[in-house]
């Protein structure tokens, strides 16, 4: 049977979502989209020409017969800005789906979770399919789902950093505890090995832009990311029984520390240095 990703009322065969920013030309962007095999492309509504048909737009270079456009609210710093931007995207005919961003810090582009939850609640009630970009926080992810999120998109590292997964434990816990909606890693993936690791953790998909667009050979990187996502997904589906039961293990090892899920002395989590 085909391995299908289902979000709300749509199905996708590719689990790689791509972007439209930072490419050296629209033509290069189109070649990368084709090489990636992706079926979803995200577009920053506030950074693209949507109304003046006399001017070239990146929308003109997206194969809309093959790719589904996912508008995003990049550069929105309040819930109100994000809500208005999502409504604009729907009004001009892009989609009633939105990759929701409410930015809380201009330098790191970390999300404003309070504003994100508010905007998710409003847009979901208005019939939008909301995919919020958030941090790797289990409690916040649950609040977003309660607010109506159709999927949750935790970051692996700051947007555009290419640092790879910075908190493996948090992403593991999110995957283990969040089963109601798909989880899609968004931001921070730097190279193909990062993508494979994220998928091997059990994530339902990955959204990336800079890792492809800023590569020396962006088309080859797009192809590499395609195969990395597929390989990681296959590895996840064929894990051993022991690997599937993450929370039943006594400890999770993170470099030099072993973190016990039991309680240590003084009613605090037990954190112990491993025996050398």
PDB file of N, CA and C in Angstrom, residues 167-201:
ATOM      1  N   UNK A 167      17.557  19.753  19.715  1.00  0.00           N
ATOM      2  CA  UNK A 167      17.031  19.132  20.937  1.00  0.00           C
ATOM      3  C   UNK A 167      16.322  17.833  20.566  1.00  0.00           C
ATOM      4  N   UNK A 168      17.117  16.809  20.415  1.00  0.00           N
ATOM      5  CA  UNK A 168      16.605  15.512  20.001  1.00  0.00           C
ATOM      6  C   UNK A 168      15.581  14.964  20.995  1.00  0.00           C
ATOM      7  N   UNK A 169      15.834  15.170  22.277  1.00  0.00           N
ATOM      8  CA  UNK A 169      14.940  14.630  23.298  1.00  0.00           C
ATOM      9  C   UNK A 169      13.553  15.241  23.194  1.00  0.00           C
ATOM     10  N   UNK A 170      13.474  16.558  23.041  1.00  0.00           N
ATOM     11  CA  UNK A 170      12.169  17.201  22.923  1.00  0.00           C
ATOM     12  C   UNK A 170      11.401  16.722  21.693  1.00  0.00           C
ATOM     13  N   UNK A 171      12.100  16.570  20.582  1.00  0.00           N
ATOM     14  CA  UNK A 171      11.420  16.100  19.378  1.00  0.00           C
ATOM     15  C   UNK A 171      10.946  14.650  19.539  1.00  0.00           C
ATOM     16  N   UNK A 172      11.726  13.841  20.235  1.00  0.00           N
ATOM     17  CA  UNK A 172      11.302  12.467  20.507  1.00  0.00           C
ATOM     18  C   UNK A 172      10.040  12.455  21.369  1.00  0.00           C
ATOM     19  N   UNK A 173      10.045  13.275  22.411  1.00  0.00           N
ATOM     20  CA  UNK A 173       8.892  13.313  23.313  1.00  0.00           C
ATOM     21  C   UNK A 173       7.653  13.802  22.568  1.00  0.00           C
ATOM     22  N   UNK A 174       7.795  14.836  21.757  1.00  0.00           N
ATOM     23  CA  UNK A 174       6.673  15.326  20.961  1.00  0.00           C
ATOM     24  C   UNK A 174       6.098  14.208  20.096  1.00  0.00           C
ATOM     25  N   UNK A 175       6.985  13.479  19.432  1.00  0.00           N
ATOM     26  CA  UNK A 175       6.514  12.419  18.537  1.00  0.00           C
ATOM     27  C   UNK A 175       5.806  11.317  19.311  1.00  0.00           C
ATOM     28  N   UNK A 176       6.315  11.004  20.481  1.00  0.00           N
ATOM     29  CA  UNK A 176       5.715   9.940  21.269  1.00  0.00           C
ATOM     30  C   UNK A 176       4.346  10.347  21.819  1.00  0.00           C
ATOM     31  N   UNK A 177       4.195  11.608  22.198  1.00  0.00           N
ATOM     32  CA  UNK A 177       2.993  12.028  22.910  1.00  0.00           C
ATOM     33  C   UNK A 177       1.922  12.660  22.016  1.00  0.00           C
ATOM     34  N   UNK A 178       2.314  13.184  20.877  1.00  0.00           N
ATOM     35  CA  UNK A 178       1.345  13.820  19.970  1.00  0.00           C
ATOM     36  C   UNK A 178       0.993  12.840  18.858  1.00  0.00           C
ATOM     37  N   UNK A 179      -0.225  12.338  18.898  1.00  0.00           N
ATOM     38  CA  UNK A 179      -0.664  11.369  17.888  1.00  0.00           C
ATOM     39  C   UNK A 179      -1.960  11.797  17.197  1.00  0.00           C
ATOM     40  N   UNK A 180      -2.581  12.880  17.680  1.00  0.00           N
ATOM     41  CA  UNK A 180      -3.872  13.289  17.133  1.00  0.00           C
ATOM     42  C   UNK A 180      -3.749  13.907  15.744  1.00  0.00           C
ATOM     43  N   UNK A 181      -2.634  14.594  15.483  1.00  0.00           N
ATOM     44  CA  UNK A 181      -2.441  15.299  14.214  1.00  0.00           C
ATOM     45  C   UNK A 181      -1.026  15.022  13.709  1.00  0.00           C
ATOM     46  N   UNK A 182      -0.772  15.244  12.421  1.00  0.00           N
ATOM     47  CA  UNK A 182       0.594  15.076  11.915  1.00  0.00           C
ATOM     48  C   UNK A 182       1.564  16.084  12.533  1.00  0.00           C
ATOM     49  N   UNK A 183       2.814  15.665  12.637  1.00  0.00           N
ATOM     50  CA  UNK A 183       3.902  16.528  13.092  1.00  0.00           C
ATOM     51  C   UNK A 183       4.882  16.707  11.938  1.00  0.00           C
ATOM     52  N   UNK A 184       5.193  17.956  11.634  1.00  0.00           N
ATOM     53  CA  UNK A 184       6.081  18.269  10.515  1.00  0.00           C
ATOM     54  C   UNK A 184       7.208  19.149  11.026  1.00  0.00           C
ATOM     55  N   UNK A 185       8.436  18.692  10.897  1.00  0.00           N
ATOM     56  CA  UNK A 185       9.587  19.494  11.324  1.00  0.00           C
ATOM     57  C   UNK A 185       9.712  20.697  10.399  1.00  0.00           C
ATOM     58  N   UNK A 186       9.806  21.873  11.001  1.00  0.00           N
ATOM     59  CA  UNK A 186       9.867  23.111  10.234  1.00  0.00           C
ATOM     60  C   UNK A 186      10.993  23.973  10.785  1.00  0.00           C
ATOM     61  N   UNK A 187      12.001  24.209   9.981  1.00  0.00           N
ATOM     62  CA  UNK A 187      13.100  25.128  10.299  1.00  0.00           C
ATOM     63  C   UNK A 187      14.303  24.409  10.903  1.00  0.00           C
ATOM     64  N   UNK A 188      15.476  24.792  10.411  1.00  0.00           N
ATOM     65  CA  UNK A 188      16.730  24.355  10.987  1.00  0.00           C
ATOM     66  C   UNK A 188      17.420  23.195  10.306  1.00  0.00           C
ATOM     67  N   UNK A 189      16.721  22.479   9.419  1.00  0.00           N
ATOM     68  CA  UNK A 189      17.353  21.355   8.716  1.00  0.00           C
ATOM     69  C   UNK A 189      18.435  21.909   7.796  1.00  0.00           C
ATOM     70  N   UNK A 190      19.658  21.373   7.926  1.00  0.00           N
ATOM     71  CA  UNK A 190      20.769  21.910   7.160  1.00  0.00           C
ATOM     72  C   UNK A 190      21.219  21.053   5.996  1.00  0.00           C
ATOM     73  N   UNK A 191      21.114  19.728   6.167  1.00  0.00           N
ATOM     74  CA  UNK A 191      21.578  18.845   5.110  1.00  0.00           C
ATOM     75  C   UNK A 191      20.771  17.553   5.139  1.00  0.00           C
ATOM     76  N   UNK A 192      21.080  16.661   4.218  1.00  0.00           N
ATOM     77  CA  UNK A 192      20.254  15.468   4.037  1.00  0.00           C
ATOM     78  C   UNK A 192      20.231  14.576   5.269  1.00  0.00           C
ATOM     79  N   UNK A 193      21.331  14.484   5.982  1.00  0.00           N
ATOM     80  CA  UNK A 193      21.358  13.634   7.170  1.00  0.00           C
ATOM     81  C   UNK A 193      20.403  14.152   8.240  1.00  0.00           C
ATOM     82  N   UNK A 194      20.255  15.476   8.355  1.00  0.00           N
ATOM     83  CA  UNK A 194      19.292  16.044   9.299  1.00  0.00           C
ATOM     84  C   UNK A 194      17.872  15.607   8.950  1.00  0.00           C
ATOM     85  N   UNK A 195      17.572  15.646   7.659  1.00  0.00           N
ATOM     86  CA  UNK A 195      16.237  15.248   7.211  1.00  0.00           C
ATOM     87  C   UNK A 195      15.971  13.780   7.505  1.00  0.00           C
ATOM     88  N   UNK A 196      16.957  12.936   7.244  1.00  0.00           N
ATOM     89  CA  UNK A 196      16.789  11.503   7.492  1.00  0.00           C
ATOM     90  C   UNK A 196      16.576  11.227   8.980  1.00  0.00           C
ATOM     91  N   UNK A 197      17.324  11.918   9.833  1.00  0.00           N
ATOM     92  CA  UNK A 197      17.185  11.706  11.279  1.00  0.00           C
ATOM     93  C   UNK A 197      15.794  12.115  11.746  1.00  0.00           C
ATOM     94  N   UNK A 198      15.322  13.267  11.285  1.00  0.00           N
ATOM     95  CA  UNK A 198      13.991  13.729  11.689  1.00  0.00           C
ATOM     96  C   UNK A 198      12.912  12.740  11.276  1.00  0.00           C
ATOM     97  N   UNK A 199      13.017  12.217  10.081  1.00  0.00           N
ATOM     98  CA  UNK A 199      12.021  11.260   9.608  1.00  0.00           C
ATOM     99  C   UNK A 199      12.145   9.937  10.353  1.00  0.00           C
ATOM    100  N   UNK A 200      13.361   9.554  10.701  1.00  0.00           N
ATOM    101  CA  UNK A 200      13.559   8.301  11.435  1.00  0.00           C
ATOM    102  C   UNK A 200      12.994   8.390  12.851  1.00  0.00           C
ATOM    103  N   UNK A 201      12.873   9.617  13.377  1.00  0.00           N
ATOM    104  CA  UNK A 201      12.224   9.804  14.667  1.00  0.00           C
ATOM    105  C   UNK A 201      10.718   9.570  14.596  1.00  0.00           C
TER     106      UNK A 201
END
